[in-house]
CSV table of C-alpha atoms and ligand atoms in Angstrom, one decimal:
chain,number,residue,atom,x,y,z
A,1,MET,CA,-5.2,3.9,-42.4
A,2,LYS,CA,-1.4,4.0,-42.4
A,3,GLN,CA,0.1,4.4,-38.9
A,4,LYS,CA,1.8,7.8,-38.5
A,5,GLU,CA,3.4,9.6,-35.6
A,6,ILE,CA,1.0,12.0,-33.8
A,7,ASN,CA,2.3,15.0,-32.0
A,8,SER,CA,0.7,14.1,-28.7
A,9,SER,CA,2.5,15.1,-25.4
A,10,ARG,CA,1.1,12.0,-23.7
A,11,MET,CA,1.7,8.3,-23.9
A,12,PRO,CA,-1.4,6.9,-25.6
A,13,VAL,CA,-3.3,3.8,-24.6
A,14,TYR,CA,-1.9,0.9,-26.5
A,15,ARG,CA,-4.6,-1.7,-26.3
A,16,ASP,CA,-2.9,-4.2,-28.5
A,17,ALA,CA,-2.9,-7.7,-27.0
A,18,GLY,CA,-0.1,-8.6,-29.4
A,19,PHE,CA,2.3,-6.3,-31.2
A,20,GLU,CA,3.3,-6.6,-34.9
A,21,LEU,CA,6.7,-8.2,-35.3
A,22,PHE,CA,6.9,-8.0,-39.1
A,23,ASN,CA,9.2,-11.0,-39.9
A,24,ALA,CA,10.7,-14.2,-38.6
A,25,GLU,CA,14.1,-12.7,-37.8
A,26,LEU,CA,12.6,-9.9,-35.6
A,27,THR,CA,10.3,-12.4,-34.0
A,28,ALA,CA,13.2,-14.6,-33.0
A,29,GLU,CA,15.2,-11.7,-31.7
A,30,ALA,CA,12.2,-10.3,-29.7
A,31,PHE,CA,11.5,-13.7,-28.0
A,32,ARG,CA,15.2,-14.3,-27.3
A,33,LYS,CA,15.6,-10.9,-25.7
A,34,GLU,CA,12.3,-11.3,-23.8
A,35,THR,CA,14.0,-14.0,-21.6
A,36,GLU,CA,16.3,-11.2,-20.3
A,37,ASN,CA,13.3,-9.9,-18.3
A,38,ASN,CA,14.2,-6.2,-18.6
A,39,ARG,CA,11.7,-3.7,-17.4
A,40,GLU,CA,11.3,-2.2,-20.9
A,41,PRO,CA,11.8,-4.4,-24.0
A,42,ASP,CA,13.3,-3.3,-27.3
A,43,ASN,CA,10.3,-4.8,-29.1
A,44,TYR,CA,7.0,-5.3,-27.4
A,45,ILE,CA,5.5,-8.8,-28.0
A,46,TYR,CA,2.4,-9.3,-25.9
A,47,SER,CA,0.7,-7.0,-23.4
A,48,ARG,CA,0.7,-9.7,-20.6
A,49,TYR,CA,4.5,-9.5,-20.9
A,50,ARG,CA,5.0,-5.8,-21.3
A,51,ASN,CA,3.0,-2.9,-22.5
A,52,PRO,CA,4.2,0.7,-23.4
A,53,THR,CA,1.4,2.5,-21.6
A,54,VAL,CA,2.1,0.5,-18.5
A,55,VAL,CA,5.9,1.2,-18.7
A,56,SER,CA,5.1,4.9,-19.0
A,57,ALA,CA,3.0,4.9,-15.9
A,58,GLU,CA,5.7,2.9,-14.0
A,59,GLU,CA,8.1,5.7,-14.8
A,60,GLU,CA,5.9,8.2,-12.8
A,61,ILE,CA,6.0,5.9,-9.8
A,62,MET,CA,9.8,5.5,-10.1
A,63,LYS,CA,10.1,9.3,-9.9
A,64,LEU,CA,7.9,9.4,-6.7
A,65,GLU,CA,9.6,6.5,-4.9
A,66,GLY,CA,13.1,7.5,-6.2
A,67,CYS,CA,13.8,4.0,-7.3
A,68,ASP,CA,15.5,2.2,-10.3
A,69,TRP,CA,12.4,0.2,-11.3
A,70,ALA,CA,8.7,-0.1,-10.6
A,71,LEU,CA,6.3,-2.8,-11.9
A,72,LEU,CA,2.6,-2.2,-12.0
A,73,THR,CA,0.1,-5.0,-11.3
A,74,GLN,CA,-3.7,-5.3,-11.4
A,75,SER,CA,-4.1,-4.9,-7.6
A,76,GLY,CA,-2.2,-4.4,-4.4
A,77,MET,CA,-2.7,-8.1,-3.6
A,78,SER,CA,-1.0,-9.1,-6.9
A,79,ALA,CA,1.9,-6.8,-6.1
A,80,ILE,CA,2.2,-8.5,-2.7
A,81,ASP,CA,2.0,-12.0,-4.4
A,82,THR,CA,4.7,-10.9,-6.9
A,83,ALA,CA,7.0,-9.4,-4.3
A,84,LEU,CA,6.8,-12.5,-2.1
A,85,SER,CA,7.3,-14.9,-5.1
A,86,VAL,CA,10.7,-13.4,-5.6
A,87,PHE,CA,11.9,-15.0,-2.4
A,88,GLN,CA,10.2,-18.4,-2.8
A,89,ASN,CA,12.7,-21.1,-3.6
A,90,GLY,CA,10.6,-24.3,-3.7
A,91,LYS,CA,11.8,-26.8,-1.2
A,92,GLU,CA,14.8,-24.6,-0.4
A,93,SER,CA,12.6,-21.9,1.1
A,94,ARG,CA,13.4,-20.8,4.7
A,95,PRO,CA,10.7,-19.6,7.0
A,96,TRP,CA,9.0,-16.2,6.4
A,97,LEU,CA,8.3,-13.7,9.2
A,98,PHE,CA,5.3,-11.4,9.0
A,99,PHE,CA,4.6,-8.5,11.4
A,100,SER,CA,1.1,-9.3,12.7
A,101,GLU,CA,-0.5,-5.8,12.3
A,102,ILE,CA,-0.8,-5.7,8.6
A,103,TYR,CA,-3.7,-5.3,6.2
A,104,GLY,CA,-6.4,-8.0,6.9
A,105,GLY,CA,-6.4,-9.1,3.2
A,106,SER,CA,-2.6,-9.8,3.5
A,107,ILE,CA,-3.2,-11.9,6.6
A,108,SER,CA,-6.0,-13.8,4.7
A,109,PHE,CA,-3.5,-14.3,1.8
A,110,VAL,CA,-0.9,-15.7,4.2
A,111,GLU,CA,-3.4,-18.1,5.8
A,112,SER,CA,-5.4,-19.3,2.9
A,113,ILE,CA,-2.8,-19.2,0.1
A,114,LEU,CA,0.7,-19.2,1.4
A,115,LYS,CA,0.2,-21.6,4.4
A,116,LYS,CA,-2.7,-23.8,3.3
A,117,ARG,CA,-2.2,-24.1,-0.4
A,118,ARG,CA,1.6,-23.5,-0.8
A,119,GLY,CA,2.6,-25.1,2.5
A,120,LEU,CA,5.0,-22.3,3.4
A,121,ASP,CA,6.4,-22.0,6.9
A,122,ILE,CA,5.1,-18.7,8.1
A,123,HIS,CA,5.5,-17.0,11.5
A,124,TYR,CA,4.1,-13.8,13.0
A,125,PHE,CA,5.7,-11.1,15.1
A,126,MET,CA,3.2,-9.4,17.4
A,127,PRO,CA,3.4,-5.9,19.0
A,128,ALA,CA,2.8,-5.2,22.7
A,129,ASP,CA,1.1,-2.1,24.0
A,130,GLY,CA,0.8,-0.6,20.6
A,131,GLU,CA,4.4,-1.0,19.4
A,132,TYR,CA,6.9,-3.6,18.3
A,133,ASP,CA,9.6,-4.6,20.8
A,134,LEU,CA,12.7,-4.8,18.5
A,135,LYS,CA,14.8,-6.6,21.2
A,136,LYS,CA,12.3,-9.4,21.0
A,137,LEU,CA,12.4,-9.3,17.2
A,138,GLU,CA,16.2,-9.8,17.2
A,139,VAL,CA,15.8,-12.8,19.5
A,140,MET,CA,13.2,-14.3,17.2
A,141,VAL,CA,15.1,-13.6,14.0
A,142,SER,CA,18.3,-15.0,15.3
A,143,SER,CA,16.6,-18.3,16.2
A,144,LEU,CA,14.2,-18.6,13.3
A,145,LYS,CA,16.6,-17.4,10.6
A,146,PRO,CA,13.8,-16.3,8.2
A,147,GLU,CA,14.3,-15.7,4.5
A,148,LEU,CA,12.3,-12.5,4.7
A,149,ILE,CA,10.6,-10.1,7.1
A,150,TYR,CA,7.3,-8.5,5.9
A,151,ILE,CA,6.2,-5.2,7.4
A,152,GLU,CA,4.0,-2.1,6.8
A,153,SER,CA,5.4,1.4,7.4
A,154,VAL,CA,2.0,2.4,9.0
A,155,SER,CA,-0.4,-0.3,10.2
A,156,ASN,CA,-4.1,-0.6,9.9
A,157,PRO,CA,-6.3,0.4,11.9
A,158,MET,CA,-4.1,1.3,14.9
A,159,LEU,CA,-1.6,3.3,12.8
A,160,ILE,CA,1.5,1.7,14.4
A,161,VAL,CA,4.5,3.2,12.7
A,162,THR,CA,7.4,0.7,12.3
A,163,ASP,CA,10.9,1.7,13.1
A,164,VAL,CA,12.0,0.6,9.6
A,165,PRO,CA,15.8,1.4,9.8
A,166,SER,CA,16.1,-0.7,13.0
A,167,VAL,CA,14.1,-3.6,11.5
A,168,VAL,CA,16.4,-3.5,8.4
A,169,LYS,CA,19.5,-3.5,10.6
A,170,ILE,CA,18.3,-6.7,12.4
A,171,ALA,CA,17.3,-8.3,9.1
A,172,LYS,CA,20.7,-7.5,7.4
A,173,LYS,CA,22.6,-8.8,10.4
A,174,HIS,CA,20.9,-12.2,10.1
A,175,GLY,CA,20.9,-12.4,6.2
A,176,CYS,CA,17.2,-11.8,5.6
A,177,ARG,CA,15.4,-9.6,3.1
A,178,VAL,CA,12.7,-7.0,3.9
A,179,ILE,CA,9.5,-6.4,2.0
A,180,LEU,CA,7.5,-3.3,3.1
A,181,ASP,CA,4.0,-2.2,2.2
A,182,ASN,CA,4.2,1.6,2.0
A,183,THR,CA,0.5,2.2,1.1
A,184,PHE,CA,-0.3,4.3,4.2
A,185,ALA,CA,2.9,6.4,4.4
A,186,THR,CA,3.5,6.8,0.7
A,187,PRO,CA,6.8,8.2,-0.6
A,188,PHE,CA,5.6,11.7,0.3
A,189,LEU,CA,6.3,10.8,3.9
A,190,TYR,CA,8.9,8.1,3.6
A,191,LYS,CA,11.1,6.3,1.1
A,192,PRO,CA,12.0,2.9,2.6
A,193,LEU,CA,14.4,1.8,-0.2
A,194,ASN,CA,16.8,4.6,1.0
A,195,ASP,CA,16.9,2.7,4.4
A,196,GLY,CA,17.8,-0.6,2.8
A,197,VAL,CA,14.4,-2.2,2.4
A,198,ASP,CA,14.6,-4.7,-0.5
A,199,LEU,CA,11.2,-4.4,-2.1
A,200,VAL,CA,8.4,-1.8,-1.5
A,201,ILE,CA,4.8,-2.5,-2.5
A,202,HIS,CA,1.8,-0.2,-2.7
A,203,SER,CA,-1.9,-0.7,-3.2
A,204,VAL,CA,-2.0,1.9,-6.0
A,205,THR,CA,-5.8,1.6,-5.6
A,206,LYS,CA,-5.4,4.0,-2.7
A,207,TYR,CA,-3.3,7.3,-2.6
A,208,PHE,CA,-1.4,6.9,-5.9
A,209,SER,CA,-4.6,6.7,-8.0
A,210,GLY,CA,-6.4,8.7,-5.4
A,211,HIS,CA,-9.9,8.8,-6.8
A,212,GLY,CA,-11.4,5.4,-5.8
A,213,ASN,CA,-11.8,4.4,-9.4
A,214,ILE,CA,-8.7,2.2,-10.2
A,215,SER,CA,-7.6,-1.2,-8.8
A,216,ALA,CA,-3.8,-1.5,-9.1
A,217,GLY,CA,-0.6,-2.3,-7.3
A,218,VAL,CA,3.1,-1.7,-7.7
A,219,ILE,CA,6.4,-3.3,-6.7
A,220,CYS,CA,9.4,-1.0,-6.4
A,221,GLY,CA,13.1,-1.8,-6.0
A,222,ASN,CA,16.7,-1.0,-6.9
A,223,ASN,CA,18.1,-4.5,-7.3
A,224,ASP,CA,18.2,-5.7,-10.9
A,225,MET,CA,18.1,-9.4,-10.1
A,226,LEU,CA,15.0,-8.9,-8.0
A,227,MET,CA,13.4,-6.9,-10.8
A,228,ARG,CA,14.0,-9.7,-13.4
A,229,SER,CA,12.5,-12.3,-11.0
A,230,ALA,CA,9.4,-10.1,-10.4
A,231,VAL,CA,9.0,-9.4,-14.2
A,232,GLU,CA,9.1,-13.2,-14.9
A,233,TYR,CA,6.5,-13.9,-12.2
A,234,ARG,CA,4.2,-11.1,-13.4
A,235,LYS,CA,4.4,-12.4,-16.9
A,236,PHE,CA,3.8,-16.1,-16.2
A,237,VAL,CA,1.1,-15.6,-13.6
A,238,GLY,CA,-0.6,-12.8,-15.6
A,239,HIS,CA,-0.6,-10.0,-12.9
A,240,MET,CA,-0.1,-7.3,-15.5
A,241,LEU,CA,-2.1,-4.0,-15.2
A,242,SER,CA,-4.4,-3.2,-18.1
A,243,PRO,CA,-3.2,-0.3,-20.4
A,244,ASP,CA,-6.5,1.6,-19.9
A,245,ASP,CA,-5.9,1.6,-16.1
A,246,ALA,CA,-2.3,2.5,-16.6
A,247,TYR,CA,-3.3,5.5,-18.7
A,248,ARG,CA,-5.8,6.7,-16.2
A,249,LEU,CA,-3.3,6.2,-13.4
A,250,GLU,CA,-0.6,8.2,-15.2
A,251,THR,CA,-3.0,11.1,-15.4
A,252,GLN,CA,-4.2,10.9,-11.8
A,253,ILE,CA,-0.8,10.3,-10.2
A,254,LYS,CA,0.4,13.7,-11.4
A,255,THR,CA,-1.6,15.3,-8.6
A,256,PHE,CA,-0.6,12.8,-5.9
A,257,LYS,CA,1.7,15.1,-3.9
A,258,LEU,CA,-0.9,17.9,-3.8
A,259,ARG,CA,-3.7,15.6,-2.8
A,260,PHE,CA,-1.7,13.7,-0.1
A,261,LYS,CA,-0.3,16.9,1.4
A,262,SER,CA,-3.8,18.3,1.8
A,263,GLN,CA,-5.0,14.9,3.2
A,264,CYS,CA,-2.2,15.0,5.8
A,265,GLU,CA,-3.0,18.6,6.8
A,266,ASN,CA,-6.7,17.9,7.1
A,267,ALA,CA,-6.1,14.7,9.2
A,268,SER,CA,-3.7,16.5,11.6
A,269,ALA,CA,-6.2,19.2,12.3
A,270,LEU,CA,-9.1,16.8,12.7
A,271,ALA,CA,-7.2,14.5,15.0
A,272,GLU,CA,-6.8,17.4,17.4
A,273,LEU,CA,-10.4,18.3,17.2
A,274,LEU,CA,-11.5,14.7,17.9
A,275,ASN,CA,-9.1,14.4,20.8
A,276,SER,CA,-10.6,17.4,22.5
A,277,HIS,CA,-14.3,16.5,21.9
A,278,PRO,CA,-16.2,15.2,25.0
A,279,ALA,CA,-18.0,12.5,22.9
A,280,VAL,CA,-14.7,10.9,22.0
A,281,GLU,CA,-12.9,8.4,24.3
A,282,ARG,CA,-9.6,8.0,22.4
A,283,VAL,CA,-7.9,8.9,19.2
A,284,TRP,CA,-5.1,7.1,17.3
A,285,TYR,CA,-3.1,9.3,15.0
A,286,PRO,CA,0.7,9.0,14.7
A,287,GLY,CA,1.0,12.8,14.7
A,288,MET,CA,-0.3,13.1,18.2
A,289,LYS,CA,2.1,13.0,21.2
A,290,GLY,CA,0.0,10.4,22.9
A,291,HIS,CA,0.3,7.8,20.1
A,292,ALA,CA,2.6,4.9,21.1
A,293,THR,CA,4.8,5.3,17.9
A,294,HIS,CA,4.7,9.2,17.7
A,295,SER,CA,8.5,9.5,18.2
A,296,ILE,CA,9.2,6.9,15.5
A,297,ALA,CA,6.8,8.7,13.1
A,298,LYS,CA,8.5,12.0,13.8
A,299,LYS,CA,11.9,10.5,13.0
A,300,LEU,CA,10.8,8.6,9.9
A,301,PHE,CA,8.6,11.2,8.3
A,302,SER,CA,10.9,14.2,9.1
A,303,GLY,CA,8.0,16.6,9.9
A,304,LYS,CA,6.4,16.3,6.4
A,305,GLY,CA,3.1,15.1,7.9
A,306,TYR,CA,1.6,12.0,9.6
A,307,GLY,CA,-0.7,10.5,7.0
A,308,GLY,CA,-4.4,10.8,6.2
A,309,MET,CA,-5.8,8.0,8.4
A,310,ILE,CA,-7.4,8.5,11.9
A,311,THR,CA,-9.0,5.9,14.1
A,312,PHE,CA,-11.1,7.0,17.1
A,313,ASP,CA,-13.3,5.4,19.8
A,314,LEU,CA,-16.6,6.9,20.9
A,315,LYS,CA,-17.5,7.3,24.6
A,316,GLY,CA,-20.3,5.2,26.0
A,317,LYS,CA,-21.3,3.1,29.0
A,318,GLY,CA,-20.6,-0.4,27.8
A,319,LYS,CA,-20.5,-2.1,24.4
A,320,THR,CA,-24.2,-1.7,23.6
A,321,GLU,CA,-24.3,2.0,24.1
A,322,LYS,CA,-21.1,2.4,22.2
A,323,GLY,CA,-22.5,0.4,19.3
A,324,LYS,CA,-25.7,2.6,19.2
A,325,LYS,CA,-23.6,5.8,19.3
A,326,ARG,CA,-21.4,4.5,16.4
A,327,ASP,CA,-24.6,3.8,14.3
A,328,ARG,CA,-26.0,7.2,15.1
A,329,PHE,CA,-22.6,8.9,14.2
A,330,ILE,CA,-22.5,7.0,10.9
A,331,SER,CA,-26.0,8.0,10.0
A,332,HIS,CA,-25.5,11.7,11.0
A,333,VAL,CA,-22.4,12.1,8.8
A,334,SER,CA,-23.7,9.9,5.9
A,335,GLU,CA,-24.6,12.8,3.5
A,336,HIS,CA,-21.0,14.0,3.4
A,337,ILE,CA,-18.9,11.0,4.8
A,338,LYS,CA,-19.9,7.7,3.3
A,339,LEU,CA,-19.2,4.2,4.6
A,340,ILE,CA,-16.9,2.8,1.8
A,341,PRO,CA,-14.5,0.0,2.5
A,342,THR,CA,-11.4,1.5,0.9
A,343,LEU,CA,-9.1,4.5,1.7
A,344,GLY,CA,-7.3,7.4,0.0
A,345,ASP,CA,-10.4,8.6,-1.8
A,346,PRO,CA,-10.9,12.3,-2.6
A,347,HIS,CA,-13.6,12.7,0.0
A,348,THR,CA,-13.4,11.6,3.6
A,349,ILE,CA,-14.9,8.1,4.1
A,350,LEU,CA,-15.3,5.8,7.1
A,351,MET,CA,-15.3,2.2,8.2
A,352,PRO,CA,-16.7,0.8,11.5
A,353,VAL,CA,-13.7,-1.1,12.9
A,354,GLU,CA,-15.5,-3.9,14.8
A,355,SER,CA,-17.7,-4.8,11.7
A,356,VAL,CA,-14.5,-5.3,9.6
A,357,TRP,CA,-11.9,-6.7,12.1
A,358,GLY,CA,-14.3,-8.6,14.3
A,359,ALA,CA,-12.6,-10.3,17.3
A,360,LYS,CA,-9.3,-8.7,16.6
A,361,TYR,CA,-10.7,-5.2,17.5
A,362,PRO,CA,-14.0,-5.9,19.3
A,363,GLU,CA,-14.7,-2.3,20.2
A,364,PRO,CA,-18.1,-1.2,18.8
A,365,GLY,CA,-17.3,2.5,19.3
A,366,MET,CA,-14.3,2.5,17.0
A,367,ILE,CA,-14.4,4.2,13.6
A,368,ARG,CA,-11.6,4.5,11.1
A,369,LEU,CA,-11.5,7.7,8.9
A,370,SER,CA,-9.8,8.1,5.6
A,371,ILE,CA,-9.5,11.8,5.4
A,372,GLY,CA,-10.0,13.4,2.0
A,373,PHE,CA,-8.7,16.5,0.3
A,374,GLU,CA,-12.0,18.4,0.4
A,375,GLU,CA,-12.1,21.8,2.2
A,376,TYR,CA,-11.3,21.3,5.9
A,377,SER,CA,-14.3,23.3,7.0
A,378,ASP,CA,-16.6,20.8,5.3
A,379,ILE,CA,-15.1,17.9,7.3
A,380,LEU,CA,-15.0,19.9,10.5
A,381,ASP,CA,-18.6,21.0,10.3
A,382,THR,CA,-19.9,17.5,9.5
A,383,ILE,CA,-17.9,15.7,12.3
A,384,THR,CA,-18.6,18.4,14.9
A,385,MET,CA,-22.4,18.4,14.1
A,386,ALA,CA,-22.5,14.5,14.4
A,387,LEU,CA,-20.4,14.4,17.6
A,388,ASN,CA,-22.5,17.2,19.2
A,389,LYS,CA,-25.7,15.3,18.4
A,390,LEU,CA,-24.4,12.3,20.4
B,1,LIG,N1,-2.0,-3.1,1.4
B,1,LIG,C1,-2.8,-2.3,2.2
B,1,LIG,C2,-2.1,-1.6,3.3
B,1,LIG,C3,-4.1,-2.2,1.9
B,1,LIG,O1,-4.9,-1.4,2.7
B,1,LIG,C4,-4.7,-2.9,0.9
B,1,LIG,C5,-6.2,-2.8,0.6
B,1,LIG,O2,-6.9,-2.3,1.3
B,1,LIG,C6,-3.9,-3.8,0.1
B,1,LIG,C7,-2.5,-3.8,0.4
B,1,LIG,C8,-4.4,-4.6,-1.0
B,1,LIG,O3,-4.6,-3.7,-2.1
B,1,LIG,P1,-5.7,-3.9,-3.3
B,1,LIG,O4,-7.1,-3.9,-2.6
B,1,LIG,O5,-5.4,-2.9,-4.3
B,1,LIG,O6,-5.5,-5.3,-3.8
């Protein structure tokens, strides 16, 4: 069949591994221009380099983050790898500084890949009493002189909100770059590039795709040179997202704001309920006045919400009783709230903190909830019933 234009309103899925280049002259031109590493090429060559369906989905993310470019990858981890690679200069590399309260997989990547295999000089900055002391950060940065600082806008599972503008100020003063994982806050609450962050990454697997059925990541930025470097790394390492996933993402991301708004509202209401329930020892939610970083969250998120994640600890006499109560709670809610190790799904899901974080958070009564966008009364009824039974 001869190719013809179809009057579809959507970008189709282009599954071509390689694209037709017709003659030697066009081939030479396409390959010459490919080395410029622009986000969108004049002529597509090979889907590992660039793919039109992926480019189209990237444009949806650019609108959300309000940025000049976005590059999709096949997981959040590959987005992190790509973003970090931009600042890796072989033997010239200066130390890198990571905030310690970041996603556990990112810590494992730092330890097993960046330190052990690539021999990078990595340091951690730890919080005290649930928040980061930025005076201590300034002292550390001025003596270490790191190439980059790696942070998350909202940490996991204690939901520590980072004072990003202050971190950026310290970083810029000492000539270092900032990479920020914005998965938990999302651009609905906060757009870090506006505060001078150099690169923003997301696990698109979470709120952007929002249905627990796509693994993807994205790197967002405004600086053209950083984009070219990231495009080159994605191409050579092969971190490109598949066109099928890009197509599904482009469809699902159109409802992101509606979904996330509702998840924030449900979470705010539920955090209050948990906080007042006699079976609950403590609740961590940045929207609550008692949270160590509530005032930072208030400033950063400008009242738009406080996210869809809640962590809480069940009451109990000692660790054994707390562990038993946790198991009973999980079993009581299991019909409606499943134990699934991800977040940002349509339905509320949970994770037992100690089973995942082990010695870092050895509290058997602690549970992390990822609140969904189902009817609030469904979540309320399920949680109240399970807590009352304890
Ligand atoms: N960043 C954060 C904050 C995460 O929670 C995760 C995964 O849970 C990742 C990055 C990694 O994303 P992915 O699982 O899509 O590779």
